[in-house]
Coordinates of C-alpha atoms in Angstrom, one line a residue:
Chain A
M1 CA 14.1 17.4 -11.1
L2 CA 13.5 21.1 -10.2
S3 CA 11.4 21.9 -13.3
G4 CA 9.4 18.8 -12.4
L5 CA 8.9 20.1 -8.9
L6 CA 7.6 23.4 -10.2
A7 CA 5.2 21.7 -12.6
L8 CA 3.9 19.5 -9.8
K9 CA 3.4 22.5 -7.5
K10 CA 1.4 24.2 -10.3
N11 CA -1.0 21.4 -10.9
K12 CA -1.5 20.6 -7.2
V13 CA 0.1 17.2 -7.3
L14 CA 2.7 18.4 -4.8
S15 CA 0.0 19.1 -2.2
S16 CA -1.6 15.7 -2.9
I17 CA 1.7 14.0 -2.2
V18 CA 2.1 15.9 1.0
L19 CA -1.4 14.9 2.1
V20 CA -0.8 11.2 1.2
C21 CA 2.4 11.2 3.3
L22 CA 0.6 12.8 6.2
A23 CA -2.2 10.3 6.0
D24 CA 0.3 7.4 5.8
G25 CA 1.8 8.9 9.0
L26 CA -1.6 8.5 10.6
V27 CA -1.8 4.9 9.5
G28 CA 1.6 4.5 11.0
V29 CA 0.3 5.9 14.3
S30 CA -2.5 3.3 14.3
Y31 CA 0.0 0.5 13.4
G32 CA 2.4 1.5 16.1
A33 CA -0.3 1.8 18.7
V34 CA -1.8 -1.6 17.8
S35 CA 1.6 -3.3 17.9
V36 CA 2.4 -2.0 21.3
T37 CA -1.0 -2.8 22.7
A38 CA -0.6 -6.3 21.3
G39 CA 2.4 -6.7 23.6
L40 CA 5.3 -6.1 21.2
E41 CA 8.2 -3.8 22.1
L42 CA 8.3 -0.6 20.1
W43 CA 11.6 -1.4 18.4
V44 CA 9.8 -4.2 16.5
P45 CA 7.3 -2.2 14.5
L46 CA 9.9 0.7 14.2
T47 CA 12.6 -1.5 12.7
L48 CA 10.0 -3.0 10.3
A49 CA 8.8 0.5 9.4
I50 CA 12.4 1.6 8.3
L51 CA 13.7 -1.6 6.8
V52 CA 10.6 -3.1 5.2
L53 CA 8.6 0.1 4.5
A54 CA 5.6 -1.7 3.2
G55 CA 2.5 -1.2 5.5
A56 CA 0.3 -4.2 4.6
S57 CA 3.0 -6.8 5.1
E58 CA 4.1 -5.2 8.4
F59 CA 0.5 -5.3 9.7
L60 CA 0.4 -9.0 8.8
F61 CA 3.9 -9.7 10.4
V62 CA 2.9 -8.0 13.7
G63 CA -0.6 -9.6 13.6
I64 CA 0.9 -13.1 13.3
L65 CA 3.4 -12.5 16.1
A66 CA 0.6 -11.1 18.3
A67 CA -1.5 -14.2 17.6
G68 CA 1.5 -16.3 18.8
G69 CA 2.8 -17.3 15.4
S70 CA 6.5 -17.9 14.6
P71 CA 8.5 -14.9 13.2
L72 CA 9.6 -17.0 10.2
M73 CA 5.9 -17.8 9.3
A74 CA 5.2 -14.1 9.8
A75 CA 8.0 -13.1 7.4
L76 CA 6.9 -15.6 4.7
A77 CA 3.3 -14.3 5.0
G78 CA 4.6 -10.7 4.7
L79 CA 6.6 -11.6 1.6
L80 CA 3.5 -13.0 -0.1
V81 CA 1.7 -9.7 0.5
N82 CA 4.7 -7.9 -1.1
I83 CA 4.7 -10.0 -4.3
R84 CA 2.8 -7.1 -5.9
L85 CA 5.9 -4.9 -5.6
L86 CA 7.4 -6.9 -8.5
P87 CA 4.9 -5.9 -11.1
F88 CA 4.9 -2.4 -9.7
G89 CA 8.6 -2.2 -10.3
L90 CA 8.1 -3.0 -14.0
S91 CA 6.3 0.3 -14.4
V92 CA 8.7 2.6 -12.7
Q93 CA 12.1 1.7 -14.1
Q94 CA 12.4 5.0 -15.9
Q95 CA 11.7 7.0 -12.7
L96 CA 14.4 5.1 -10.9
G97 CA 17.2 5.8 -13.4
S98 CA 20.2 3.5 -13.6
G99 CA 22.9 4.9 -11.3
P100 CA 23.8 3.8 -7.8
L101 CA 20.9 5.9 -6.4
S102 CA 18.4 3.6 -8.2
Y103 CA 19.3 0.8 -5.7
F104 CA 18.2 3.1 -2.9
G105 CA 15.2 4.3 -5.0
C106 CA 13.9 0.7 -5.2
H107 CA 13.3 0.8 -1.4
L108 CA 10.9 3.7 -2.0
L109 CA 8.7 1.6 -4.2
N110 CA 5.3 1.3 -2.7
D111 CA 1.6 1.6 -3.5
E112 CA 1.5 5.3 -3.2
S113 CA 4.7 6.3 -4.9
V114 CA 3.8 4.1 -7.9
V115 CA 0.4 5.7 -8.3
F116 CA 1.9 9.1 -8.3
A117 CA 4.6 8.1 -10.7
V118 CA 2.4 6.5 -13.3
S119 CA -0.3 9.2 -13.2
Q120 CA 2.0 12.2 -14.2
S121 CA 2.2 13.4 -17.8
T122 CA 5.9 14.1 -18.4
P123 CA 8.9 11.9 -17.5
A124 CA 10.4 14.7 -15.4
Q125 CA 7.2 15.0 -13.4
R126 CA 6.9 11.3 -13.0
K127 CA 10.5 11.1 -11.6
T128 CA 10.0 13.9 -9.2
A129 CA 6.6 12.6 -8.0
F130 CA 8.0 9.1 -7.4
W131 CA 11.0 10.4 -5.4
L132 CA 9.1 13.0 -3.4
C133 CA 6.3 10.6 -2.4
G134 CA 8.8 7.8 -1.7
L135 CA 11.0 10.0 0.5
G136 CA 8.0 11.5 2.2
I137 CA 6.7 8.1 3.2
L138 CA 10.2 7.0 4.3
L139 CA 10.1 9.9 6.7
M140 CA 6.4 9.9 7.8
W141 CA 5.9 6.2 8.2
P142 CA 8.5 5.5 10.9
L143 CA 7.7 8.8 12.6
G144 CA 4.0 7.8 12.8
V145 CA 4.9 4.4 14.1
Y146 CA 7.0 5.9 16.8
L147 CA 4.3 8.3 17.9
G148 CA 1.7 5.5 17.8
G149 CA 3.9 3.3 19.9
V150 CA 4.2 6.1 22.5
L151 CA 0.4 6.8 22.4
G152 CA -0.5 3.1 22.4
A153 CA 1.2 2.7 25.7
L154 CA -1.1 5.4 27.1
V155 CA -4.5 4.7 25.4
E156 CA -6.3 1.5 26.3
D157 CA -8.3 0.8 23.1
T158 CA -7.0 2.3 19.9
A159 CA -9.8 0.9 17.7
V160 CA -12.0 3.7 19.1
F161 CA -10.4 6.2 16.7
G162 CA -11.2 4.1 13.6
L163 CA -7.7 4.5 12.3
D164 CA -7.7 0.9 11.0
A165 CA -10.0 2.2 8.2
L166 CA -7.4 4.7 7.0
F167 CA -5.2 2.3 4.9
P168 CA -8.0 1.0 2.6
A169 CA -9.4 4.5 2.4
I170 CA -6.0 5.9 1.2
L171 CA -5.8 3.3 -1.5
L172 CA -9.3 3.9 -2.7
A173 CA -8.8 7.7 -2.7
L174 CA -5.7 7.1 -4.9
V175 CA -7.3 4.7 -7.3
V176 CA -11.1 5.4 -7.6
P177 CA -10.9 8.9 -9.1
G178 CA -8.8 7.5 -12.0
L179 CA -11.3 4.8 -13.0
K180 CA -13.1 6.1 -16.0
S181 CA -13.6 3.5 -18.8
L182 CA -15.9 0.6 -18.6
R183 CA -12.9 -1.6 -19.3
Q184 CA -11.1 -0.3 -16.2
L185 CA -14.2 -0.7 -14.1
T186 CA -14.7 -4.3 -15.3
A187 CA -11.0 -5.0 -14.5
T188 CA -11.0 -3.6 -11.0
F189 CA -14.3 -4.9 -9.9
S190 CA -13.8 -8.4 -11.2
G191 CA -10.3 -8.4 -9.8
A192 CA -11.5 -7.4 -6.4
A193 CA -14.3 -10.0 -6.5
L194 CA -11.8 -12.7 -7.3
T195 CA -9.7 -11.6 -4.4
L196 CA -12.6 -11.7 -1.9
L197 CA -13.7 -15.1 -3.2
A198 CA -10.2 -16.5 -2.9
T199 CA -9.4 -15.1 0.6
P200 CA -10.9 -18.0 2.6
F201 CA -8.9 -20.5 0.6
L202 CA -5.5 -19.0 0.0
A203 CA -2.7 -17.7 2.2
A204 CA -2.8 -13.9 2.9
G205 CA -1.4 -11.9 0.0
L206 CA -2.0 -14.4 -2.8
P207 CA -5.7 -13.4 -3.3
A208 CA -4.6 -9.9 -4.1
V209 CA -2.2 -11.1 -6.7
L210 CA -5.0 -13.1 -8.2
S211 CA -6.9 -9.9 -9.0
I212 CA -4.5 -9.4 -11.9
A213 CA -6.8 -11.8 -13.8
G214 CA -9.3 -8.9 -13.8
V215 CA -7.1 -7.0 -16.3
Y216 CA -7.6 -9.8 -18.8
L217 CA -11.3 -9.9 -18.2
G218 CA -11.5 -6.2 -18.8
K219 CA -9.5 -6.6 -22.0
K220 CA -11.5 -9.5 -23.3
L221 CA -14.9 -8.0 -22.6
H222 CA -14.2 -4.5 -23.8
A223 CA -11.7 -5.1 -26.7
K224 CA -11.5 -2.2 -29.1
Chain B
M1 CA 14.1 -15.0 25.8
Q2 CA 17.5 -14.5 24.2
N3 CA 16.5 -17.1 21.7
D4 CA 13.1 -15.5 21.0
T5 CA 14.7 -12.2 20.2
T6 CA 17.2 -13.8 17.8
L7 CA 14.4 -15.5 16.0
L8 CA 12.4 -12.3 15.9
L9 CA 15.4 -10.5 14.4
V10 CA 15.9 -13.2 11.8
G11 CA 12.2 -12.9 10.9
I12 CA 12.4 -9.1 10.5
L13 CA 15.6 -9.3 8.4
L14 CA 14.1 -12.0 6.2
L15 CA 11.0 -9.9 5.5
A16 CA 13.2 -6.8 4.9
A17 CA 15.6 -8.6 2.5
G18 CA 13.0 -10.4 0.7
T19 CA 10.9 -7.3 0.2
Y20 CA 13.9 -5.5 -1.1
L21 CA 14.6 -8.2 -3.7
L22 CA 10.9 -8.1 -4.8
R23 CA 11.3 -4.3 -5.3
L24 CA 14.5 -4.7 -7.2
A25 CA 13.3 -7.5 -9.5
G26 CA 10.8 -5.3 -11.4
P27 CA 13.3 -2.6 -12.4
L28 CA 16.0 -5.1 -13.2
L29 CA 13.7 -7.2 -15.4
S30 CA 12.5 -4.1 -17.4
R31 CA 16.1 -3.0 -17.9
H32 CA 16.9 -6.2 -19.7
Y33 CA 13.7 -6.9 -21.5
H34 CA 12.0 -4.3 -23.6
F35 CA 8.3 -4.1 -23.1
S36 CA 5.9 -2.8 -25.8
G37 CA 3.6 0.3 -25.3
E38 CA 0.6 -2.0 -25.1
F39 CA 2.2 -4.0 -22.4
K40 CA 3.0 -0.9 -20.5
Q41 CA -0.6 0.2 -20.8
L42 CA -1.6 -3.2 -19.3
L43 CA 0.9 -2.7 -16.5
A44 CA -0.6 0.6 -15.6
E45 CA -4.0 -1.0 -15.5
M46 CA -2.6 -3.8 -13.4
V47 CA -1.3 -1.4 -10.8
A48 CA -4.9 0.1 -10.4
V49 CA -6.5 -3.4 -10.2
L50 CA -4.0 -4.6 -7.6
L51 CA -4.3 -1.6 -5.4
F52 CA -8.1 -1.8 -5.6
A53 CA -8.0 -5.4 -4.6
V54 CA -5.6 -4.7 -1.7
A55 CA -8.0 -2.0 -0.6
I56 CA -11.0 -4.2 -0.7
S57 CA -9.4 -7.1 1.1
A58 CA -8.0 -4.7 3.8
T59 CA -11.6 -3.4 4.2
F60 CA -13.2 -6.8 4.8
F61 CA -10.4 -8.8 6.4
E62 CA -8.0 -8.5 9.3
A63 CA -5.5 -11.4 8.6
E64 CA -8.0 -14.2 7.9
H65 CA -10.9 -12.9 9.9
Y66 CA -13.8 -10.6 9.0
A67 CA -12.7 -7.0 10.0
G68 CA -16.2 -6.1 11.4
H69 CA -19.1 -4.0 10.3
A70 CA -17.6 -0.7 11.6
R71 CA -14.6 -0.7 9.3
V72 CA -16.6 -1.9 6.3
F73 CA -19.0 1.0 6.9
G74 CA -16.3 3.5 7.3
V75 CA -14.4 2.5 4.2
S76 CA -17.7 2.5 2.2
V77 CA -18.2 6.2 3.2
A78 CA -14.7 6.9 1.9
A79 CA -15.4 4.9 -1.3
Y80 CA -18.4 7.2 -1.9
C81 CA -16.3 10.3 -1.3
A82 CA -13.6 9.0 -3.7
Y83 CA -16.3 8.3 -6.3
K84 CA -17.6 11.9 -5.9
K85 CA -13.9 13.1 -6.3
L86 CA -14.0 14.9 -3.0
P87 CA -10.6 16.2 -1.7
F88 CA -8.1 13.5 -0.6
L89 CA -8.1 14.6 3.0
V90 CA -12.0 14.5 3.2
T91 CA -12.1 11.0 1.7
V92 CA -9.5 9.6 4.1
L93 CA -10.6 11.2 7.3
S94 CA -14.3 10.3 6.5
A95 CA -13.2 6.7 6.8
A96 CA -11.7 7.0 10.3
L97 CA -14.5 9.3 11.5
A98 CA -17.4 7.1 10.2
T99 CA -15.7 4.0 11.7
A100 CA -15.1 5.7 15.0
L101 CA -18.7 7.0 15.1
V102 CA -20.4 3.6 14.5
R103 CA -18.0 2.0 17.1
L104 CA -19.1 4.7 19.5
L105 CA -22.7 3.5 18.8
G106 CA -21.7 0.0 19.8
V107 CA -21.1 -1.6 16.4
A108 CA -18.0 -3.8 16.2

C-alpha cells in the first residue's frame, strides 16, 4: 500500500485523486443546496450521501421526491441508475481483496474510484488508487452536501453558480483523455447516442446501461 | 407527517441496501467465475462507455426533462478542455463558469 502511494505521488496520480475528491465535494455542495431549496430537510440528502454514496442516484431520488413522487418509486429509480455498479465491480475485485475489509471496500465503488483503479499500471498502484479515491469521496461527498445544505438555506437560486454542470464535466474529464483508438471512440460515441435516443422511452438509468451495446459495435467495426 | 417520515426512511434504506448489493455482486461474481484477459479488456472498455453515456445523459437531461441550453453549453466547454487534455481542475471549473456566465446573460 505504501509503495503504491509513493509511486502514485511520483506520477501525479495522487494530486488528480485529491482534485477529483474536491470537485466531488463541490458537486455535493450543489446537490445539498438544491435538495434544501426543493423543500427537503438536510438529514435526507445527508443520510443518502453517507449510506448510498452514489451521486447520480441520489440526485434522482431527491428530484422525484421534490416533484411529489413516492419515496419507494424514488428508490427504485435510483437503483436503476446504480445498475452500472455491477459491471464496475467485475473489474475491481483484485483491488478489493478478499478479507472482511473488502465488504467495506465495496461501498467505495463508484464512477471515480473505478476509473482510477483501472487506469494504473501495477496491482499495488491500482489498489492504493482505488482505496484513496474511494475514502476521499466518502469524506468529501457528505461534507459537501452538508455545506450545500447550509448554503442553500441562505442563497435563493443556486442554479446561478452553474454547479449542476460539474457532475457531467467530472466524468468527461476522467474519461475523454483516455479515449485513443478508433475502436474506443466508436464504442463511446455510439453508446452515448443509444443512451440519448432511448432516454424519452425508458425509465431513468436504463438508457445508460444500454450504452454497453456500443462496446460490441466498436469491437465489430474495428476488429483486429 | 409521522407516516411520511417512515415511508421516506424506508425509501432511503431501500436505495442504500439495494445499491450495496449491486456493488457487492460484481466482486462476488468475479471471485467465483474466472474471466479471460480479453473479457477483462472488454470490461475496461465498458467502464469508459458507461461513464461517457452517464455524462452525456446528465448533460442533456434533468430527470426526464431537457436540462437547458446553459448546462449543455457549459459541459461542451468542459468536453473541449478534456479533449485538449487541459488540467482536471481547469476542465471541471470551466463547466461551472461557462454555465454560470450564460445564465447571467439570461440563457436558461
